[in-house]
Coordinates of C-alpha atoms in Angstrom, one line a residue:
M19 CA -55.5 78.9 101.4
V20 CA -57.1 81.1 99.5
V21 CA -54.3 83.2 98.4
I22 CA -52.2 80.0 97.4
I23 CA -55.5 78.9 95.2
A24 CA -56.1 82.5 93.8
S25 CA -52.0 83.0 93.0
L26 CA -52.6 79.2 91.0
A27 CA -55.6 80.8 88.9
L28 CA -53.6 84.0 88.6
F29 CA -50.2 83.5 87.9
V30 CA -50.2 79.8 86.8
L31 CA -53.4 79.4 84.4
Y32 CA -53.9 82.7 83.1
P33 CA -51.0 82.7 81.1
I34 CA -51.4 79.4 79.9
L35 CA -54.4 80.1 78.7
R36 CA -53.7 83.7 77.4
V37 CA -51.1 81.8 75.1
F38 CA -54.1 79.5 73.8
T39 CA -56.7 82.3 73.2
F40 CA -54.3 85.1 71.9
P41 CA -54.2 83.9 68.8
N42 CA -57.1 83.7 66.7
L43 CA -58.2 80.4 65.3
Q44 CA -57.4 80.1 61.8
D45 CA -53.6 80.8 62.7
F46 CA -53.5 78.0 64.5
L47 CA -55.4 76.0 60.8
E48 CA -52.3 77.8 59.2
I49 CA -49.7 75.5 60.5
P50 CA -49.9 72.5 57.8
F51 CA -49.4 75.3 55.4
N52 CA -46.5 77.0 56.4
A53 CA -43.6 75.2 55.4
R54 CA -41.0 77.3 57.9
Y55 CA -43.1 76.3 60.6
L56 CA -43.3 72.6 59.7
K57 CA -39.9 72.6 59.6
A58 CA -39.3 73.9 62.8
I59 CA -41.4 71.3 63.7
L60 CA -39.8 67.8 62.1
N61 CA -36.5 69.6 63.5
S62 CA -37.7 69.0 66.7
L63 CA -39.2 65.7 67.0
F64 CA -35.3 64.9 65.4
M65 CA -33.6 66.6 67.0
T66 CA -35.8 65.2 70.2
A67 CA -35.0 61.9 69.7
L68 CA -31.8 61.4 68.3
S69 CA -30.0 63.7 72.0
T70 CA -32.4 61.8 73.5
T71 CA -31.1 58.1 72.6
T72 CA -27.3 59.2 73.2
A73 CA -28.4 61.3 76.4
T74 CA -29.5 58.6 78.1
L75 CA -27.1 55.8 76.4
F76 CA -24.5 58.2 78.4
G77 CA -26.2 58.5 81.3
F78 CA -27.0 54.7 81.4
L79 CA -22.7 54.0 81.1
F80 CA -22.2 56.6 83.5
A81 CA -24.7 55.2 86.1
Y82 CA -24.3 51.8 85.4
T83 CA -19.7 52.7 85.8
V84 CA -21.1 54.4 89.6
T85 CA -22.8 51.9 90.8
R86 CA -22.3 48.4 89.3
T87 CA -18.6 48.3 88.8
D88 CA -15.3 48.9 90.4
V89 CA -13.8 51.6 87.6
P90 CA -11.4 53.6 89.4
F91 CA -12.0 57.4 89.8
K92 CA -15.8 56.5 90.1
K93 CA -16.3 59.4 92.3
A94 CA -14.4 62.3 90.2
F95 CA -16.2 60.6 87.4
R96 CA -20.1 61.4 88.9
F97 CA -18.9 64.6 91.0
L98 CA -18.1 66.3 87.4
S99 CA -21.1 64.0 85.1
I100 CA -24.0 66.8 87.8
L101 CA -21.8 69.6 87.1
P102 CA -23.7 70.8 83.6
L103 CA -26.6 70.9 86.1
F104 CA -25.5 73.8 87.9
S105 CA -24.4 75.7 84.6
P106 CA -26.8 78.4 82.8
P107 CA -28.6 76.0 80.2
F108 CA -26.6 77.5 76.8
M109 CA -23.0 77.7 78.8
V110 CA -22.4 73.9 76.5
A111 CA -22.9 74.6 73.6
F112 CA -20.9 78.6 74.1
S113 CA -17.8 76.7 75.3
Y114 CA -18.2 74.0 72.1
M115 CA -18.2 77.3 69.6
M116 CA -15.2 77.9 71.5
M117 CA -13.3 75.0 71.4
F118 CA -15.0 73.3 68.1
G119 CA -16.0 76.5 66.0
K120 CA -13.9 78.3 63.3
N121 CA -11.4 79.7 65.0
G122 CA -11.8 77.6 68.3
L123 CA -8.8 75.9 70.9
I124 CA -8.9 72.8 69.9
T125 CA -10.1 72.7 66.0
Y126 CA -8.4 75.7 64.5
Q127 CA -5.2 76.4 67.1
L128 CA -5.1 73.0 67.7
L129 CA -5.3 70.5 64.9
G130 CA -5.4 73.6 62.2
L131 CA -8.6 72.7 61.0
R132 CA -11.9 75.3 60.1
V133 CA -15.1 73.5 61.4
N134 CA -18.2 74.5 61.3
I135 CA -20.0 73.6 64.3
F136 CA -23.4 75.5 63.9
G137 CA -25.8 73.1 62.6
W138 CA -27.6 70.7 64.0
H139 CA -24.4 68.1 64.6
G140 CA -22.9 70.6 67.5
L141 CA -26.7 70.8 68.5
W142 CA -26.8 67.3 69.3
L143 CA -22.8 67.1 70.9
S144 CA -24.4 69.9 73.2
E145 CA -28.1 68.5 74.2
T146 CA -26.3 65.3 75.0
I147 CA -23.5 66.5 77.3
A148 CA -26.2 69.0 79.1
F149 CA -28.7 66.6 79.4
F150 CA -26.7 63.5 80.1
P151 CA -26.6 63.9 83.6
I152 CA -30.1 63.5 84.6
A153 CA -30.3 60.6 83.6
A154 CA -27.7 59.5 85.5
L155 CA -29.0 60.5 88.0
V156 CA -32.2 58.3 87.4
M157 CA -30.6 55.5 86.5
E158 CA -28.2 55.4 89.8
G159 CA -30.6 54.9 91.9
V160 CA -32.1 52.6 90.2
L161 CA -29.3 51.0 89.9
Q162 CA -28.2 50.7 93.1
S163 CA -31.8 49.7 94.3
I164 CA -30.6 46.1 92.0
A165 CA -29.4 43.4 95.1
P166 CA -25.9 42.4 93.9
S167 CA -27.3 38.8 95.6
L168 CA -29.4 38.6 92.2
E169 CA -26.2 38.9 90.6
Y170 CA -24.8 36.1 93.0
A171 CA -27.1 34.3 91.9
G172 CA -27.1 34.3 88.3
R173 CA -23.1 33.9 88.2
N174 CA -24.1 30.7 89.8
L175 CA -26.3 29.6 87.2
G176 CA -24.1 29.7 85.3
A177 CA -24.4 33.7 83.3
T178 CA -21.5 35.1 82.8
G179 CA -20.3 39.2 81.5
F180 CA -22.6 40.1 79.1
Q181 CA -25.6 37.3 79.5
L182 CA -25.7 38.3 83.2
F183 CA -26.0 41.6 82.3
R184 CA -28.7 41.1 79.5
T185 CA -31.0 38.6 81.5
I186 CA -30.6 40.0 84.6
T187 CA -29.2 44.4 85.3
L188 CA -30.9 44.7 82.3
P189 CA -34.3 44.8 82.8
L190 CA -33.9 45.4 85.7
A191 CA -33.2 48.8 85.9
R192 CA -35.6 49.2 82.6
P193 CA -38.4 51.9 84.1
G194 CA -35.0 53.6 85.2
V195 CA -34.0 53.3 81.2
A196 CA -37.8 54.3 80.1
G197 CA -37.8 57.0 83.3
A198 CA -35.0 58.7 82.5
A199 CA -35.7 58.4 78.4
L200 CA -38.8 60.5 79.3
L201 CA -37.2 63.3 81.8
V202 CA -34.7 63.8 79.0
S203 CA -36.5 64.4 76.1
I204 CA -38.8 66.6 77.8
Q205 CA -35.9 68.5 78.3
V206 CA -34.4 68.7 74.9
L207 CA -38.0 69.2 73.6
A208 CA -37.8 72.4 75.5
D209 CA -34.4 74.0 75.4
F210 CA -34.2 76.8 73.8
G211 CA -30.6 78.1 75.6
N212 CA -28.5 75.5 73.5
P213 CA -30.2 76.0 70.0
I214 CA -30.4 80.0 70.0
M215 CA -25.9 79.5 70.1
I216 CA -25.2 76.9 68.1
A217 CA -28.2 75.7 65.7
G218 CA -26.8 78.0 63.1
D219 CA -30.0 77.8 60.4
F220 CA -30.8 74.8 61.6
S221 CA -34.4 75.8 63.6
V222 CA -35.8 74.1 66.4
L223 CA -39.8 75.3 67.8
A224 CA -38.6 77.2 70.6
T225 CA -36.2 78.9 67.9
E226 CA -38.7 79.6 65.9
A227 CA -41.2 81.2 68.2
W228 CA -37.9 83.4 70.1
L229 CA -37.5 84.8 66.0
R230 CA -40.9 85.5 65.4
V231 CA -40.7 87.8 68.2
E232 CA -37.1 89.6 68.1
G233 CA -37.3 89.4 63.8
W234 CA -41.4 90.1 62.6
G235 CA -43.2 91.0 66.5
D236 CA -45.6 88.3 65.8
V237 CA -46.2 87.6 69.3
R238 CA -49.7 85.2 67.7
G239 CA -47.3 83.0 65.5
A240 CA -44.5 83.1 68.4
A241 CA -48.2 81.8 70.6
V242 CA -49.3 79.2 68.3
L243 CA -45.6 77.5 68.1
S244 CA -45.3 77.5 72.1
S245 CA -48.4 76.0 71.6
F246 CA -47.0 72.9 69.3
L247 CA -44.2 73.3 71.6
L248 CA -46.3 72.3 74.5
L249 CA -48.8 69.0 73.2
P250 CA -45.8 66.9 73.1
S251 CA -44.2 68.0 75.9
F252 CA -47.4 67.5 78.3
L253 CA -47.7 64.1 76.7
L254 CA -44.1 64.0 77.7
F255 CA -44.7 64.4 81.2
I256 CA -47.4 62.5 81.8
V257 CA -45.9 59.1 80.4
Q258 CA -42.8 60.2 82.4
R259 CA -45.3 60.5 85.5
Y260 CA -47.3 57.0 85.2
W261 CA -43.7 55.1 84.8
V262 CA -42.7 57.1 87.7
R263 CA -46.2 55.8 90.0
Q264 CA -45.6 52.4 88.1
R265 CA -42.1 51.6 88.8
S266 CA -41.9 49.2 91.6
Y267 CA -39.8 46.8 90.6
I268 CA -38.5 45.5 94.2
T269 CA -35.9 43.2 94.6
V270 CA -34.4 44.6 98.1
T271 CA -36.1 42.2 100.7
G272 CA -33.3 42.4 103.7
K273 CA -29.9 43.7 104.1
I274 CA -27.7 43.7 101.1
A275 CA -25.1 46.3 101.6
L276 CA -22.7 43.6 102.7
V277 CA -22.3 41.9 99.4
D278 CA -19.7 43.2 97.5
I279 CA -20.3 43.9 93.7
Q280 CA -18.0 41.1 91.6
K281 CA -15.4 42.6 90.0
T282 CA -15.8 43.9 86.7
G283 CA -13.8 41.6 83.8
W284 CA -10.4 43.8 82.8
Y285 CA -12.1 45.2 79.0
V286 CA -14.8 45.8 80.7
R287 CA -13.3 47.9 82.9
W288 CA -11.4 50.3 80.9
L289 CA -13.8 50.3 77.9
L290 CA -16.0 52.1 80.7
F291 CA -13.0 53.6 82.0
T292 CA -12.1 55.6 78.6
F293 CA -15.8 55.5 77.6
C294 CA -15.4 58.2 80.9
T295 CA -12.8 59.6 81.1
F296 CA -13.8 61.3 77.3
V297 CA -17.1 62.3 78.4
S298 CA -15.4 64.0 81.5
V299 CA -13.2 65.7 79.9
M300 CA -16.2 66.8 77.1
I301 CA -17.9 68.4 80.6
L302 CA -14.3 69.8 81.5
L303 CA -14.0 71.9 78.8
I304 CA -17.1 73.6 78.8
Y305 CA -15.2 75.3 81.7
V306 CA -11.6 75.5 80.5
A307 CA -12.9 77.3 77.4
L308 CA -15.1 79.6 79.7
L309 CA -12.1 80.7 82.2
M310 CA -9.6 80.6 79.0
G311 CA -11.8 83.0 76.9
S312 CA -12.4 85.2 80.9
F313 CA -9.0 86.3 80.9
V314 CA -7.4 86.6 76.7
K315 CA -8.3 89.6 74.7
G316 CA -9.2 88.0 71.4
W317 CA -10.5 84.4 71.4
G318 CA -8.6 82.4 68.2
F319 CA -7.0 86.0 67.0
D320 CA -5.1 88.0 69.8
W321 CA -4.3 85.4 73.0
T322 CA -2.5 87.6 75.4
P323 CA -3.6 87.8 78.7
T324 CA -5.8 90.8 80.1
L325 CA -8.5 91.1 82.8
R326 CA -10.1 93.8 81.2
Y327 CA -13.6 91.7 80.4
V328 CA -13.9 90.6 84.5
K329 CA -12.8 94.2 85.2
E330 CA -16.1 94.9 83.2
I331 CA -17.8 92.9 84.6
L332 CA -17.3 93.2 88.4
S333 CA -17.5 96.7 87.6
R334 CA -20.5 97.4 85.5
S335 CA -22.9 95.0 86.0
P336 CA -26.6 95.6 87.0
E337 CA -27.7 92.1 85.2
L338 CA -25.5 90.4 87.2
V339 CA -26.8 92.2 90.5
N340 CA -30.3 91.3 89.1
S341 CA -29.8 87.5 87.9
L342 CA -28.4 87.3 92.2
S343 CA -31.1 89.5 93.4
F344 CA -34.0 88.1 91.7
A345 CA -33.0 84.5 91.8
L346 CA -32.7 84.7 95.5
I347 CA -36.3 87.0 96.0
A348 CA -37.9 84.5 93.6
G349 CA -36.1 81.1 95.2
L350 CA -37.0 81.5 99.2
V351 CA -40.9 82.5 97.5
S352 CA -41.3 79.9 95.6
A353 CA -40.1 77.4 98.6
V354 CA -42.1 79.1 100.7
F355 CA -45.2 78.8 98.5
S356 CA -44.1 75.4 97.5
I357 CA -44.6 74.0 101.3
T358 CA -46.7 75.9 101.9
S359 CA -49.1 74.1 99.2
A360 CA -47.9 70.4 99.8
Y361 CA -48.9 71.3 103.7
L362 CA -52.2 72.3 103.2
V363 CA -52.8 69.1 100.3
S364 CA -51.2 66.8 103.0
R365 CA -53.0 68.0 105.4
K366 CA -56.1 69.4 104.7
Q367 CA -58.9 68.4 103.2
F368 CA -61.2 71.9 101.4
L369 CA -62.9 72.9 98.1
F370 CA -60.1 72.9 95.9
R371 CA -57.7 70.6 97.0
Q372 CA -57.1 69.0 93.5
F373 CA -56.7 72.5 92.2
V374 CA -53.6 73.2 93.9
D375 CA -52.5 69.7 93.7
F376 CA -52.4 69.6 89.5
T377 CA -51.2 73.4 89.4
N378 CA -48.4 73.0 91.9
I379 CA -47.5 70.1 89.0
L380 CA -48.0 71.9 85.9
P381 CA -45.2 74.2 85.4
A382 CA -43.5 70.7 85.7
A383 CA -44.6 70.2 81.9
L384 CA -44.1 73.2 80.7
P385 CA -41.4 73.5 78.3
G386 CA -40.0 77.7 79.4
I387 CA -40.1 79.1 76.5
F388 CA -44.2 78.7 76.4
F389 CA -44.1 79.8 80.6
G390 CA -42.1 83.1 78.9
I391 CA -44.3 83.6 76.2
G392 CA -47.4 83.3 78.1
Y393 CA -46.1 86.1 80.7
S394 CA -45.4 88.6 78.1
I395 CA -48.8 88.1 77.1
A396 CA -50.8 87.7 80.1
F397 CA -48.8 90.9 81.7
T398 CA -47.2 93.0 79.5
R399 CA -50.5 94.7 78.8
A400 CA -54.0 95.6 80.8
P401 CA -55.1 94.7 83.2
F402 CA -52.6 93.5 84.3
D403 CA -49.6 95.6 82.9
L404 CA -45.9 94.1 84.5
Y405 CA -43.6 95.2 81.2
G406 CA -40.4 96.4 82.0
T407 CA -40.2 96.2 85.7
S408 CA -38.4 93.4 88.2
A409 CA -41.9 92.2 89.6
I410 CA -42.3 90.2 86.0
I411 CA -39.1 88.4 85.7
I412 CA -39.7 87.7 89.8
L413 CA -42.9 85.7 89.2
S414 CA -42.0 84.2 85.5
M415 CA -39.1 82.9 88.1
I416 CA -41.5 81.4 91.5
F417 CA -44.1 79.9 89.6
W418 CA -42.1 78.0 87.0
N419 CA -40.4 76.3 89.6
I420 CA -42.9 75.7 92.3
S421 CA -43.0 71.5 90.8
M422 CA -39.6 71.6 92.4
G423 CA -40.8 72.2 95.7
Y424 CA -44.0 71.2 96.0
Q425 CA -43.0 67.6 95.1
T426 CA -40.5 67.2 97.5
G427 CA -42.9 68.8 100.2
I428 CA -45.8 65.7 99.3
G429 CA -42.9 62.8 100.2
T430 CA -42.0 64.5 103.3
F431 CA -44.8 65.5 104.2
S432 CA -45.6 61.6 103.4
Q433 CA -43.6 60.3 105.2
I434 CA -44.6 62.7 109.2
S435 CA -47.0 60.4 110.4
P436 CA -50.0 63.4 111.6
S437 CA -50.2 61.2 115.1
F438 CA -47.7 64.2 115.8
S439 CA -50.4 67.0 114.4
E440 CA -53.2 64.9 116.2
A441 CA -51.8 64.6 119.6
A442 CA -51.0 68.8 119.5
S443 CA -54.8 69.6 118.7
N444 CA -55.7 67.3 121.0
L445 CA -53.8 69.0 124.0
G446 CA -55.4 72.9 122.4
A447 CA -52.8 73.8 119.6
G448 CA -54.4 75.4 117.0
S449 CA -53.5 74.9 113.1
M450 CA -51.0 77.6 112.8
K451 CA -49.7 76.7 115.7
I452 CA -49.3 72.9 114.7
F453 CA -47.3 74.1 111.2
W454 CA -44.8 76.0 112.9
E455 CA -44.1 74.7 115.5
I456 CA -44.0 70.6 115.0
E457 CA -44.3 70.5 111.1
A458 CA -42.1 73.1 110.0
P459 CA -39.4 71.5 111.3
L460 CA -39.2 68.6 110.2
V461 CA -39.6 70.0 106.7
R462 CA -36.3 72.3 107.1
G463 CA -34.0 70.0 105.0
P464 CA -36.6 69.7 102.2
F465 CA -37.2 73.6 102.4
F466 CA -33.8 74.4 101.8
S467 CA -33.5 72.1 98.7
A468 CA -36.5 73.4 97.6
F469 CA -34.7 76.6 97.8
V470 CA -31.4 76.0 95.9
V471 CA -32.8 74.5 93.2
S472 CA -35.3 77.1 92.6
F473 CA -32.3 79.5 93.0
I474 CA -30.2 77.5 90.6
R475 CA -33.1 77.3 88.2
A476 CA -33.8 81.7 88.8
V477 CA -30.0 82.4 88.4
T478 CA -30.2 80.1 85.3
T479 CA -32.5 80.8 83.2
L480 CA -32.9 81.8 79.9
S481 CA -35.7 80.9 77.7
V482 CA -38.2 82.3 81.0
I483 CA -37.5 85.4 80.7
V484 CA -36.2 86.0 77.2
F485 CA -39.8 87.5 76.0
L486 CA -39.3 89.8 79.1
S487 CA -36.4 91.2 80.0
T488 CA -36.6 94.9 79.1
S489 CA -33.4 97.3 80.4
S490 CA -34.9 98.4 82.5
N491 CA -34.9 94.8 84.0
V492 CA -32.0 92.7 82.4
V493 CA -30.5 89.5 83.7
A494 CA -27.6 87.5 83.3
T495 CA -28.7 85.3 80.7
F496 CA -30.4 86.8 78.1
S497 CA -27.0 89.6 78.4
I498 CA -24.9 86.4 77.3
M499 CA -27.5 85.7 74.4
N500 CA -26.7 89.2 73.3
L501 CA -23.0 89.1 73.5
V502 CA -22.4 85.4 72.4
S503 CA -24.9 86.7 69.0
D504 CA -22.5 90.1 68.8
G505 CA -19.5 88.3 68.8
F506 CA -18.4 89.9 72.5
Y507 CA -17.0 86.1 73.6
G508 CA -14.8 87.7 76.0
K509 CA -17.5 89.5 77.7
A510 CA -19.8 86.8 77.4
A511 CA -17.7 84.5 79.2
A512 CA -16.3 86.4 81.4
L513 CA -19.8 87.3 82.6
T514 CA -20.5 83.6 82.3
S515 CA -17.9 82.6 84.8
A516 CA -19.3 85.0 86.9
L517 CA -23.0 83.5 86.7
L518 CA -21.7 80.3 87.3
V519 CA -19.3 81.1 90.6
V520 CA -23.1 82.5 91.9
S521 CA -24.5 79.0 91.8
L522 CA -22.0 76.8 92.9
S523 CA -21.2 79.6 95.6
V524 CA -25.3 78.7 96.9
L525 CA -25.0 75.4 96.6
G526 CA -22.1 75.1 98.8
L527 CA -23.2 77.2 100.9
A528 CA -26.1 75.4 101.5
K529 CA -24.7 72.5 101.6
L530 CA -22.7 73.4 104.3
A531 CA -26.3 75.2 106.1
I532 CA -27.6 71.3 105.7
G533 CA -25.3 68.6 104.6
K534 CA -26.6 65.6 103.4
R535 CA -30.3 66.4 104.6
M536 CA -30.7 68.6 101.4
E537 CA -31.8 67.0 98.6
L538 CA -31.6 68.3 94.8
F539 CA -32.5 65.6 92.6
K540 CA -35.6 63.8 94.3
V541 CA -38.4 65.3 91.8

């Protein structure tokens, strides 16, 4: 209990406070008079609204197709739709640069067009494809909970087609749509990977904060901008939490699995099939670009096959080893820490219980770049100087991801009756014995889920570590960003492909180990 409270205070609250206290009041007051800052703020809000709208719409159409229609190949569509969740955040923008840029395989090589994908339109496309899976997963669960018998009743009363959808299905799915939109907007607002790759001169808060440090060494300016990034993100998080707690649109009162979903009209079926096929192709193009880029000499001008980049990545990539080892440690510690915190909050009464609960959830509301700047300010100077060490990277990965495992643990412990522990206590078992022999075996599945989610987020993160990486602790995502900015697309594609293989391999092994008990998307 003491270790958890002290760790939360030092590695969550302290970096947050340092971001707000490092600049002085005058730095904050100058924001309204700085045209560059105001432009970045307006651009961020504009892109958040635009990308959230399209990503939520795409997610709803995908979820509706999978759950409420008889469109062919639904399982394939669902599998493809979740692939971007296990990829580095910048992979979509990087791949679309290779496919639709000035030397793009599709735009230039196939169509003979010189297209400039850099700017707000390229960022809009990238963020829509990158984040619509989040909306699809949220709304899929909501749509599955709507009893088909309600649609049968509507048809019996004369409603058909769009009227049935408008008056029954959509109103019941409204909480899911709102919750999905809020989740997506948080992700878009805090996104750093896609804007740094493809936004060009369309500056947003996340990239402007990075440029303040990289270009001008202005850590105070970066802290101010990240603070402004936190405010709408935290507000959206609070609203999203409210929606999640309020969504109790109960429509399931008995066994409804025996009631089949009605056949979809042929025109709606094929419209949805065409839409899902198009989006699935756009997702597949991401991986096609990466694989091709890894095995050709020069993207856009020399298509000769080569193994040079793959051999180079495999033979000299300490950054890939760092990514794997750091993420494994961070995933394991984060899972242990979050599940233990959930156990204490769920089963014990102690003085700082509300503090532990709030602080474990807090990182979910923090943009990655804000968290990274906080660690850069708090732990690269006395009294906690971890500059250039592996520890600063691992610690940032651990505590940025604790919310996922904590929420999963809280949900699991709420489903386990305390009577088991009470019975063991009456028989003389101590607190530790009860935890290890009764509680821990029952949360094995959620523990592995927390580990896998934390590992994947850690191994693919860029925004959190971009201010913390040096030549002595560099990780793969930071190297990929530098390779792309220097024009080494082949090396970047090979390193990104290797990172993707690592992520999917860990996911596959975890799935084999614990099967259906792994709930990756419960949070």
